[in-house]
PDB file of C-alpha atoms in Angstrom:
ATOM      1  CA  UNK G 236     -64.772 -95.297  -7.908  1.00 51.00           C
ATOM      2  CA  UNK G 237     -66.747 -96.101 -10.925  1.00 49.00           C
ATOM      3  CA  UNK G 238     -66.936 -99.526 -12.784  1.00 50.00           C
ATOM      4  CA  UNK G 239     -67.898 -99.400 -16.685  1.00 51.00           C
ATOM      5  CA  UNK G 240     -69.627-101.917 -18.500  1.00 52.00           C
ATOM      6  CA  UNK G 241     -66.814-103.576 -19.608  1.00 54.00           C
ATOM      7  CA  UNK G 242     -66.003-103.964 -16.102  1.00 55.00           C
ATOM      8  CA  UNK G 243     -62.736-101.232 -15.328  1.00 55.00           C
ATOM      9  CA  UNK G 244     -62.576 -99.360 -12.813  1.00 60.00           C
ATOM     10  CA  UNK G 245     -61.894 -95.098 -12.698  1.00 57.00           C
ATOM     11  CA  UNK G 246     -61.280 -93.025 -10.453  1.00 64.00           C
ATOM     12  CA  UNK G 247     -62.351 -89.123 -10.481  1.00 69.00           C
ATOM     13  CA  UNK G 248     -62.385 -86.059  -8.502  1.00 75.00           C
ATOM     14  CA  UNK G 249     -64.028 -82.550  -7.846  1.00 80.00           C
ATOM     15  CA  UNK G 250     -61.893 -79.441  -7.705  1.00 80.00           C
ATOM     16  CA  UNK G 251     -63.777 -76.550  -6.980  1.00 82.00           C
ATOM     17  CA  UNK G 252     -62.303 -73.400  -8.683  1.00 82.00           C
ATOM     18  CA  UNK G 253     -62.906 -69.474  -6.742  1.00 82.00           C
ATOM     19  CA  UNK G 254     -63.949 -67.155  -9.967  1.00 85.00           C
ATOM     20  CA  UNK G 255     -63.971 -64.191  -8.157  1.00 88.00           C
ATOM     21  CA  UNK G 256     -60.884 -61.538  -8.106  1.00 89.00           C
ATOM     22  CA  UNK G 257     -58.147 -62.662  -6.440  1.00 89.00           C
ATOM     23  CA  UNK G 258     -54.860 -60.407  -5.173  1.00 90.00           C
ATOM     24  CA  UNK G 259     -51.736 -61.252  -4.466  1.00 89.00           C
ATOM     25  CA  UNK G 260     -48.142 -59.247  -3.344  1.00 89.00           C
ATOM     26  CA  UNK G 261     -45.047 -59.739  -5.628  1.00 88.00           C
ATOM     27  CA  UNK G 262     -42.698 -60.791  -3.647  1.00 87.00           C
ATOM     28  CA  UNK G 263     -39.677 -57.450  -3.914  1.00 88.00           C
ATOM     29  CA  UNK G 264     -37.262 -57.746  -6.478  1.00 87.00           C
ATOM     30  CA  UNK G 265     -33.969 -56.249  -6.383  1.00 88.00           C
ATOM     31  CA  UNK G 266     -33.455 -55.180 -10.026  1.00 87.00           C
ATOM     32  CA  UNK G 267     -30.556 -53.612 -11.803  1.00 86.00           C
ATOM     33  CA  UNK G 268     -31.655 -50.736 -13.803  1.00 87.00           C
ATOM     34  CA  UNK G 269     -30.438 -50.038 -17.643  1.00 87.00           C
ATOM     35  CA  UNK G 270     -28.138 -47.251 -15.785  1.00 84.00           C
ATOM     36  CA  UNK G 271     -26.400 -50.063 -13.320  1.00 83.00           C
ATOM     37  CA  UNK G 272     -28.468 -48.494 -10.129  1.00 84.00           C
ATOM     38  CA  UNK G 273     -29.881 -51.436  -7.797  1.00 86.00           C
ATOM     39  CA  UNK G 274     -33.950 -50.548  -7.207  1.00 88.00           C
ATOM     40  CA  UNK G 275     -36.196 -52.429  -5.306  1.00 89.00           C
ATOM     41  CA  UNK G 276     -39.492 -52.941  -6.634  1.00 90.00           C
ATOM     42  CA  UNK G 277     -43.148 -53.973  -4.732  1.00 90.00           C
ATOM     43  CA  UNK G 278     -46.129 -54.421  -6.723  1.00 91.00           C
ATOM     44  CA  UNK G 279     -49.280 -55.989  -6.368  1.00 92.00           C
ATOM     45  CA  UNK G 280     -51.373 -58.116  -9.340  1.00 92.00           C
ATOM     46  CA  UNK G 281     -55.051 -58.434  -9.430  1.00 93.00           C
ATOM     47  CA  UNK G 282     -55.995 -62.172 -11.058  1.00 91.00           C
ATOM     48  CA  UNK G 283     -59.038 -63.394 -11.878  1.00 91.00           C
ATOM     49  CA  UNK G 284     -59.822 -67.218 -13.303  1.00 90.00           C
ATOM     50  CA  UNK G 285     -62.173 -67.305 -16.352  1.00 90.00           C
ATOM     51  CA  UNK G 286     -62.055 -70.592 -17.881  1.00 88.00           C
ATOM     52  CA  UNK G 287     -61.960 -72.836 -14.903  1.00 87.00           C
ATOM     53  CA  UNK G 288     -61.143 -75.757 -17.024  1.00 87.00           C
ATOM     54  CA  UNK G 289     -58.251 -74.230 -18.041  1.00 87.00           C
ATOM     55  CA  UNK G 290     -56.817 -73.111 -15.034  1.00 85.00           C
ATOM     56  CA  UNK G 291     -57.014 -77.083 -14.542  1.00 86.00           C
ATOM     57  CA  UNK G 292     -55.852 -78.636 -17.656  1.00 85.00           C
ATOM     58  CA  UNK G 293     -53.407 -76.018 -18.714  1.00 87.00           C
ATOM     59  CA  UNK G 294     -51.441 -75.434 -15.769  1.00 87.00           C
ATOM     60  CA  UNK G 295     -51.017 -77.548 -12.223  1.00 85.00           C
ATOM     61  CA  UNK G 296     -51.633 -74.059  -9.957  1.00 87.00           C
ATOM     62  CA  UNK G 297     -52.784 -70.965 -11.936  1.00 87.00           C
ATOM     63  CA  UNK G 298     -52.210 -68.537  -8.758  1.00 87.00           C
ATOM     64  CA  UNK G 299     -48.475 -69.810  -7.955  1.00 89.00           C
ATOM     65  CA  UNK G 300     -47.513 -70.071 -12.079  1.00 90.00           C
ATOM     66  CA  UNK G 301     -48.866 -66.265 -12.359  1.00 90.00           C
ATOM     67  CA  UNK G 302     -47.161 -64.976  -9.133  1.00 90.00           C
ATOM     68  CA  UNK G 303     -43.479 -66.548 -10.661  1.00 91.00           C
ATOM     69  CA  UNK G 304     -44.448 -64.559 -14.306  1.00 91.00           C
ATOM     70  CA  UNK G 305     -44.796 -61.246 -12.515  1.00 91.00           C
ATOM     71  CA  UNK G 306     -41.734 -61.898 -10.751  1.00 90.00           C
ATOM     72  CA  UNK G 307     -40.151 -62.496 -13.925  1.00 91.00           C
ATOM     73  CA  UNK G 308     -41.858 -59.767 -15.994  1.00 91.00           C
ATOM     74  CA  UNK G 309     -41.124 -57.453 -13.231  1.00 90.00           C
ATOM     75  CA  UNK G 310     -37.338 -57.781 -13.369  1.00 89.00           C
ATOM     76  CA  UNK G 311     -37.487 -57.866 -17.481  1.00 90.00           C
ATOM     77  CA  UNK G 312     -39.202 -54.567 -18.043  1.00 90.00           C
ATOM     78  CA  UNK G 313     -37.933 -52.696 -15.155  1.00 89.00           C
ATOM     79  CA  UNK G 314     -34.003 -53.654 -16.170  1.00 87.00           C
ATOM     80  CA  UNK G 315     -34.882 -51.975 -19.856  1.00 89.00           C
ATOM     81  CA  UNK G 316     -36.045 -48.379 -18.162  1.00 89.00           C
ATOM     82  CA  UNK G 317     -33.636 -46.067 -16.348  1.00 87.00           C
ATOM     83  CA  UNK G 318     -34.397 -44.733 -12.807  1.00 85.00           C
ATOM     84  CA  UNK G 319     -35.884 -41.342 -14.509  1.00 85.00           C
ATOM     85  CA  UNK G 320     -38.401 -43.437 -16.318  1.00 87.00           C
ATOM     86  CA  UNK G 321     -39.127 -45.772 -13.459  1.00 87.00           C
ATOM     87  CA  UNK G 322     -39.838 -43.295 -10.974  1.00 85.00           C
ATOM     88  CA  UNK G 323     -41.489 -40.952 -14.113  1.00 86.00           C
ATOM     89  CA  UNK G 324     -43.701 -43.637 -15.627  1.00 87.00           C
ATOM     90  CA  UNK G 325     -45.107 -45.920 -13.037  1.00 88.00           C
ATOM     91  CA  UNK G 326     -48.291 -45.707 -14.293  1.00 89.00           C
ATOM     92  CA  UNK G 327     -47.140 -46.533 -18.108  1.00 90.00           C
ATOM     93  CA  UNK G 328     -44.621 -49.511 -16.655  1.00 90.00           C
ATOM     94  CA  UNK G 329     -47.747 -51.248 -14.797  1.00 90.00           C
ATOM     95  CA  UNK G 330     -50.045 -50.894 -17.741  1.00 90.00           C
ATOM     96  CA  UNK G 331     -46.716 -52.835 -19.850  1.00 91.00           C
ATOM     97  CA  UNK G 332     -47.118 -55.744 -17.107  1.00 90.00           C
ATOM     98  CA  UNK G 333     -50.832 -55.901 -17.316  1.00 90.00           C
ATOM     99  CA  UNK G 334     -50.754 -56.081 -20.848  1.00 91.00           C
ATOM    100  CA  UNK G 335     -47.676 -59.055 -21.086  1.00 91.00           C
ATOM    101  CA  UNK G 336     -49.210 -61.037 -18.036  1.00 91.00           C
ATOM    102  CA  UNK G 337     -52.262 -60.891 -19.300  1.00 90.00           C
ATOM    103  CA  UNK G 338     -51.206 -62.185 -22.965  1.00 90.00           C
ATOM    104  CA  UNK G 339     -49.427 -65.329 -21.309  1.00 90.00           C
ATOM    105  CA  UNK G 340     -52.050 -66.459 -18.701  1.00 90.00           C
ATOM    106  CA  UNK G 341     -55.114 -66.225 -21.546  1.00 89.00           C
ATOM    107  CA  UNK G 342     -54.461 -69.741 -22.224  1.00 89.00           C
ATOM    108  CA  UNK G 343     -54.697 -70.292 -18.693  1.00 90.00           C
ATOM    109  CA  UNK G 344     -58.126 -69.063 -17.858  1.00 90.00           C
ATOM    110  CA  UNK G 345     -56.348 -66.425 -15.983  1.00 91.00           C
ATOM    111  CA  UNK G 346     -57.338 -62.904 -16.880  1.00 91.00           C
ATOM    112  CA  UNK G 347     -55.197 -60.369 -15.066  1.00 91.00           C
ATOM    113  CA  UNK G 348     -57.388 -57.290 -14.434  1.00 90.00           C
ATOM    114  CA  UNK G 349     -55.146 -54.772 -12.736  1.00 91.00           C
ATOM    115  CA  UNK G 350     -51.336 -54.606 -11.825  1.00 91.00           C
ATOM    116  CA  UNK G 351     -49.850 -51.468  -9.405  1.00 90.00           C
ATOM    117  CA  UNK G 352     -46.219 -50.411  -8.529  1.00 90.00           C
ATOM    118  CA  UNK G 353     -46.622 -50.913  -4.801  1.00 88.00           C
ATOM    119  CA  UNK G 354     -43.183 -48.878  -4.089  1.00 87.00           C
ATOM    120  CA  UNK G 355     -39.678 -48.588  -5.502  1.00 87.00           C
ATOM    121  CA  UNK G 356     -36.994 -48.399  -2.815  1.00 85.00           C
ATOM    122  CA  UNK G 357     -33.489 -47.234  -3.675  1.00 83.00           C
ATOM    123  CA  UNK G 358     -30.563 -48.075  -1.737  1.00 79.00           C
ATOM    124  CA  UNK G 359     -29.455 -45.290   1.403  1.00 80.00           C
ATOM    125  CA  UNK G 360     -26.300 -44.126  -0.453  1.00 80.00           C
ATOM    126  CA  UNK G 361     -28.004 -43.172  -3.448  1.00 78.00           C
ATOM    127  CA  UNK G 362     -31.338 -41.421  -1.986  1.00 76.00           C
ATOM    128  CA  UNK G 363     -28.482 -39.650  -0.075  1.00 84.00           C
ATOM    129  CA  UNK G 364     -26.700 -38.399  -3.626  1.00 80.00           C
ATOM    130  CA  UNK G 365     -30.202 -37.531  -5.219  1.00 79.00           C
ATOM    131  CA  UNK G 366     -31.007 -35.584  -2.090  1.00 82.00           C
ATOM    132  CA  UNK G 367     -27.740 -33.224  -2.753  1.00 85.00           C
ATOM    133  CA  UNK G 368     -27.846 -33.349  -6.792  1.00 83.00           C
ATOM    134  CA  UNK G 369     -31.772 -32.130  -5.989  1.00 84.00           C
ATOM    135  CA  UNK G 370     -30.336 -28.908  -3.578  1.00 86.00           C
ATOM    136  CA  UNK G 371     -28.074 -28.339  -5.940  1.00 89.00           C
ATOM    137  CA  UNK G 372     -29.986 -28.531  -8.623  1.00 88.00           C
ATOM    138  CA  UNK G 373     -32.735 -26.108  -7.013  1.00 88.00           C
ATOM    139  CA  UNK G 374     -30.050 -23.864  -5.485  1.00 89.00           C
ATOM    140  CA  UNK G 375     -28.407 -22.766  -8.819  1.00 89.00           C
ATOM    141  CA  UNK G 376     -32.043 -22.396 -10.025  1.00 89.00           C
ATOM    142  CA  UNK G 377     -32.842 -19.659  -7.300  1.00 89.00           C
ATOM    143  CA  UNK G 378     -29.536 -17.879  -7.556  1.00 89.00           C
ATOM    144  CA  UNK G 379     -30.541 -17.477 -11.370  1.00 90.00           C
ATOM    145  CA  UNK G 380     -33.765 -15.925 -10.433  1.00 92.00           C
ATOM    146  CA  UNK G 381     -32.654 -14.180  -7.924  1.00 90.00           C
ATOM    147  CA  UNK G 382     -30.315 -12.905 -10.860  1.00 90.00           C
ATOM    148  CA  UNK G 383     -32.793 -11.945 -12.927  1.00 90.00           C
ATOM    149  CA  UNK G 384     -34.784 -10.120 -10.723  1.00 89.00           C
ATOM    150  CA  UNK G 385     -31.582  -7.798  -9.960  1.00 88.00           C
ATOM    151  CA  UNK G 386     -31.493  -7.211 -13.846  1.00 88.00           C
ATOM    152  CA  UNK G 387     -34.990  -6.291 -14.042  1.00 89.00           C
ATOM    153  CA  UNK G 388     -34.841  -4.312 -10.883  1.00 88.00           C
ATOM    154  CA  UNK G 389     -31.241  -1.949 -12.651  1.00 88.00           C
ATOM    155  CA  UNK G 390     -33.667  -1.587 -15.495  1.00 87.00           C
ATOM    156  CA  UNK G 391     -36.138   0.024 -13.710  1.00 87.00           C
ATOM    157  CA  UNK G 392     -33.830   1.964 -11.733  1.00 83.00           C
ATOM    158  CA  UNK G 393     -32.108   3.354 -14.760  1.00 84.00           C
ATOM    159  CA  UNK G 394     -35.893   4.761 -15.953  1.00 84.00           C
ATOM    160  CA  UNK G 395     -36.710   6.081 -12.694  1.00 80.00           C
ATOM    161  CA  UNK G 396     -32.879   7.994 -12.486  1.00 79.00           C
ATOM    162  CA  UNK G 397     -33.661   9.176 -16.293  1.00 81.00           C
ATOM    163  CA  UNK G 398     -37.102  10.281 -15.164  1.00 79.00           C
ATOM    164  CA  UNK G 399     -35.970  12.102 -12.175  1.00 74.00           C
ATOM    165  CA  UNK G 400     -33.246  13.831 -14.067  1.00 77.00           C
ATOM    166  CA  UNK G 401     -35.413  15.522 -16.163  1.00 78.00           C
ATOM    167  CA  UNK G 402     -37.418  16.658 -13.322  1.00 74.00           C
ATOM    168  CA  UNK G 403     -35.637  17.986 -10.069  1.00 70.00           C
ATOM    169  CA  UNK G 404     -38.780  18.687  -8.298  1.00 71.00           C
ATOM    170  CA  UNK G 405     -39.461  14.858  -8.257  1.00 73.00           C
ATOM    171  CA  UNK G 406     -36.166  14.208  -6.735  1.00 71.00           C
ATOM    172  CA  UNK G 407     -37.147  16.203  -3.603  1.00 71.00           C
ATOM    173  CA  UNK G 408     -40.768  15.015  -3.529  1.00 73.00           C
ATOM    174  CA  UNK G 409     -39.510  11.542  -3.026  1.00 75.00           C
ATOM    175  CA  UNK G 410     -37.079  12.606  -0.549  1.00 72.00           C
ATOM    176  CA  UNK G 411     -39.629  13.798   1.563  1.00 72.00           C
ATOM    177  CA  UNK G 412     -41.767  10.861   0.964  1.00 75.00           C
ATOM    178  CA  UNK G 413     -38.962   9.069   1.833  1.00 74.00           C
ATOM    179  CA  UNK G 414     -37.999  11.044   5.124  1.00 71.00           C
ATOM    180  CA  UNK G 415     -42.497  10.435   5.432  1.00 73.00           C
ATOM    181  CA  UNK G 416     -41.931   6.840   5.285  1.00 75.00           C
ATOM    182  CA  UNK G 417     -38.989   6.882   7.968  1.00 71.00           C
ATOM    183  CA  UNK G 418     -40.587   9.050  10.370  1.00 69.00           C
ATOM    184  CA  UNK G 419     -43.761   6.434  10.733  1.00 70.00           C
ATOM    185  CA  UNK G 420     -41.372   4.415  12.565  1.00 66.00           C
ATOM    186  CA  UNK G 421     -40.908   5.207  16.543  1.00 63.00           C
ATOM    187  CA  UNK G 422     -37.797   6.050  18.135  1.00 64.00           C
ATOM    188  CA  UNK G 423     -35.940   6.643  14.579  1.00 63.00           C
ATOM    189  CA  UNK G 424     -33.042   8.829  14.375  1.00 68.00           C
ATOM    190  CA  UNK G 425     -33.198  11.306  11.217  1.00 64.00           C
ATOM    191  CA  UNK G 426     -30.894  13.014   9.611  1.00 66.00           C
ATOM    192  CA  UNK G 427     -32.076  15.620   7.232  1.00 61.00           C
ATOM    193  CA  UNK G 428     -29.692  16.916   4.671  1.00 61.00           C
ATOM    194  CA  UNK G 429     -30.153  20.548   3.399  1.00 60.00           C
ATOM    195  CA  UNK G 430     -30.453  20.629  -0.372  1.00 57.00           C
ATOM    196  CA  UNK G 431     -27.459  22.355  -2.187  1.00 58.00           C
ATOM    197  CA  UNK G 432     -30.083  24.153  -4.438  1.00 55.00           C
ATOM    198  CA  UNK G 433     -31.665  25.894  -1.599  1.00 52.00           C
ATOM    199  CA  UNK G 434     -28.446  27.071  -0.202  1.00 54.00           C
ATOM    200  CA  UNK G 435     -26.853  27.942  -3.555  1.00 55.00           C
ATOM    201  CA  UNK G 436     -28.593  31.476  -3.639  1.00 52.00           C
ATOM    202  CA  UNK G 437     -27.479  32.236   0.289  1.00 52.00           C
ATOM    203  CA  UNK G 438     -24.056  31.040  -0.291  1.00 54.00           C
ATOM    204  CA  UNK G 439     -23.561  33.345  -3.005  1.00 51.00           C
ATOM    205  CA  UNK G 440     -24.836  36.584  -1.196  1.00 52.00           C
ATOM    206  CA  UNK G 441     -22.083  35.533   1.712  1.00 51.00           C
ATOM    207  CA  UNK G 442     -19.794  35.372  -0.528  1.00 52.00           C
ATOM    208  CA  UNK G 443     -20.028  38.358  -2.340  1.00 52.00           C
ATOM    209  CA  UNK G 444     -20.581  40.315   0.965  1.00 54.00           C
ATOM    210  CA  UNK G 445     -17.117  38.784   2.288  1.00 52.00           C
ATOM    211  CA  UNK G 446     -15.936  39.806  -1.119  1.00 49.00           C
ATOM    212  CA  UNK G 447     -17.375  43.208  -0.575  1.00 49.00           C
ATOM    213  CA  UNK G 448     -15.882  43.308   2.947  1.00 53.00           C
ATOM    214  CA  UNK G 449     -12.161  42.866   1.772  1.00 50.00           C
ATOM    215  CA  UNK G 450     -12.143  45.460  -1.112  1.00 53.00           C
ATOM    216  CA  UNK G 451     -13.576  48.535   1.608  1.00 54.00           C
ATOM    217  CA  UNK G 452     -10.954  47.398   3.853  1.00 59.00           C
ATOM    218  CA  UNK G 453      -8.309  47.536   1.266  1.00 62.00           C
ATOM    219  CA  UNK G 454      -9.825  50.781  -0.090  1.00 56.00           C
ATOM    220  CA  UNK G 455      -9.948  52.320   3.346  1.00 61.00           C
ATOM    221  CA  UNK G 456      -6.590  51.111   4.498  1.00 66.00           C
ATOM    222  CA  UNK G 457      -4.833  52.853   0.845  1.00 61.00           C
ATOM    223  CA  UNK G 458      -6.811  55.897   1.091  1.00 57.00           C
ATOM    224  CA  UNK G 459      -5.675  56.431   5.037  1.00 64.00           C
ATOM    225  CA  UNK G 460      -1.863  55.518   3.749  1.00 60.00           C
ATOM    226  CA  UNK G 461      -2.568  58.429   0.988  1.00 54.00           C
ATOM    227  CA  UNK G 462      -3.786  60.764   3.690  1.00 55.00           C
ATOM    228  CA  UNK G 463      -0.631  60.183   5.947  1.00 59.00           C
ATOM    229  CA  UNK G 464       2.039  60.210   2.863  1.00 52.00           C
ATOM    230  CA  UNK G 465       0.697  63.417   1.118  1.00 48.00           C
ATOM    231  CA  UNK G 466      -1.588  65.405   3.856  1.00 54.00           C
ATOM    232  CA  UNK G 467       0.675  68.124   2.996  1.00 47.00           C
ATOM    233  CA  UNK G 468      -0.424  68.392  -0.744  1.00 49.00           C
ATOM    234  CA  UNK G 469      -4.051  69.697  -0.472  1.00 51.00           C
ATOM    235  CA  UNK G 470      -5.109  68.038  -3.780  1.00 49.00           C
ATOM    236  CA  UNK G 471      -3.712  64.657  -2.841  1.00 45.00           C
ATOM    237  CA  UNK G 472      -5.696  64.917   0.704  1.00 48.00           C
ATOM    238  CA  UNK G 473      -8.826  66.287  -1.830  1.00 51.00           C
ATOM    239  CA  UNK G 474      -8.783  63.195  -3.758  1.00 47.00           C
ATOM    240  CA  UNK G 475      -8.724  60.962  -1.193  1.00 48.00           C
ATOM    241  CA  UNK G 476     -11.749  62.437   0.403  1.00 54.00           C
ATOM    242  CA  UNK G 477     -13.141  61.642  -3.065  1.00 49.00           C
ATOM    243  CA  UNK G 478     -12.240  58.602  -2.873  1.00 49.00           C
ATOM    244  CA  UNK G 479     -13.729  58.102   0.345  1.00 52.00           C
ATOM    245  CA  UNK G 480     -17.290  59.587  -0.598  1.00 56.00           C
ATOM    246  CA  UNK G 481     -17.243  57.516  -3.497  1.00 50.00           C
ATOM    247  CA  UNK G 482     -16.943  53.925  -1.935  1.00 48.00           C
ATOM    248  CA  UNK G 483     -19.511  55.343   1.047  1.00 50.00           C
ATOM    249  CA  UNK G 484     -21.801  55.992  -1.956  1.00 49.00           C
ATOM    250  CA  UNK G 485     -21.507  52.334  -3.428  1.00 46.00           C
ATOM    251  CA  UNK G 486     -21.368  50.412   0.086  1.00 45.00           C
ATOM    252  CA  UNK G 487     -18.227  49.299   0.609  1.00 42.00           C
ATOM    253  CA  UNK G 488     -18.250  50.471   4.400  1.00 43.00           C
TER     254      UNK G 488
END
C-alpha cells in the first residue's frame, strides 16, 4: 500500500503476462450440419498475447474468453457447410476461424496465429451408410469399365475377323501359333482339327472314284444281262463286247 500526499491510501498489483505462443484443445462439439447430419468436431487454436495491457483491461482472462469464441465460431461455421464441404475443405474452414477469431480478440491483445481441424467424427450408423454408398458407388464404376473394355475389345475383334477374311493363310498361321502356344504347357491334351481346305481336294477324288465304281458295275451288270438275253443273236453278243472294250478303255473296271 501506497499513501499520497494528500494522505489516501491505494492499493496495486503486478500481473505478469506469458507473450509467448500459447495452445490450447477445443473442447469437441457435436454440431448439426446444414444437411441435418450430427458431426463431431476437434480442433486445436494457437494464441498468442500482444498487447499485454489489453489482455488486462479489455477482458478478465484472455485464454478462457478465446477458448469459449472458438467453441462458438466452431459450431457457427461448421452448421453453414454440408458434410461434403467439411470433410472437402478443412483446410479453407480453419483458415475462416483464424480469420473471425482473430478479428474479435484484436482488441484483446490476443493475436490468434494458427487454428487446425484436429478430427471430425461421424456417428457409427452413418460411417456405416457412407461405407456401402462408397462400394456402390465404386462398384457400378468398375462394371462400366469393365464395359467399355468389352466394347473396345468387339472392335478389335471385328478388324482382326475382317483382316483374316481377306487372307486365309493368316487364319491357319494363327492356328498353329495358337496350337504353339498350347503345346508350351506340360501334360496338355490337344486336339488338332484337320482343315476342310486340305481335305476338300481328297474328298472329291473319293468321291468321284465311288462314283466311278457304281457306273462299271451297272455297265457290267447290263452288258452281262444283254449277253444272257440275246447270246443267240451274234450282233447283239458283238455289241456288247463293244461295249465292254469300250468302258475297259475309259476305266470303269
Amino acid at each position: 500500500m501506497v499513501k499520497a500526499k494528500d494522505q489516501a491510501w491505494f492499493s496495486y498489483s503486478i500481473i505478469k503476462t506469458d507473450m509467448r505462443t500459447q495452445t490450447f484443445n477445443v473442447p469437441p462439439q457435436e454440431v448439426l450440419t446444414r444437411d441435418s447430419v450430427t458431426v463431431s468436431v476437434d480442433a486445436v487454436v494457437y494464441i498468442r498475447i500482444t498487447d499485454p495491457t489489453s489482455s488486462v483491461v479489455q477482458v478478465e482472462n484472455a485464454q478462457f474468453s478465446t477458448r469459449v469464441l472458438a467453441s462458438t465460431t466452431i459450431r457457427n461455421i461448421f452448421g453453414t457447410k454440408s458434410l461434403h464441404e467439411i470433410l472437402s475443405q478443412r483446410e479453407e474452414i480453419a483458415s475462416l476461424m483464424q480469420e473471425i477469431l482473430d478479428q474479435v480478440t484484436d482488441k484483446w491483445g490476443v493475436s490468434v496465429e494458427r487454428v487446425e481441424i484436429k478430427d471430425v467424427s461421424l456417428p457409427q450408423q452413418m460411417q456405416r451408410v457412407m461405407a456401402a454408398e462408397a462400394e456402390a458407388t465404386r462398384e457400378a464404376r468398375s462394371k462400366l469399365i469393365a464395359a467399355q473394355g468389352e466394347e473396345k475389345a468387339s472392335r478389335c475383334l471385328k478388324e482382326a475377323a475382317e483382316t483374316l477374311a481377306d487372307t486365309p493363310t493368316a487364319v491357319q498361321l494363327r492356328y498353329l501359333q495358337t496350337l504353339n502356344t498350347i503345346s508350351a504347357e506340360t501334360d496338355s491334351t490337344i486336339v488338332f482339327p484337320i482343315p476342310i481346305d486340305l481335305t476338300g481336294g481328297l474328298m472329291m477324288s473319293d468321291n468321284q472314284n465311288a462314283y466311278a465304281n457304281i457306273n462299271a458295275d451297272q455297265l457290267a451288270e447290263t452288258i452281262s444281262q444283254i449277253e444272257k438275253d440275246f447270246s443267240v443273236e451274234p450282233t447283239l453278243k458283238d455289241l456288247s463286247s463293244v461295249y465292254l472294250d469300250g468302258a475297259k478303255k475309259y476305266k470303269y473296271f
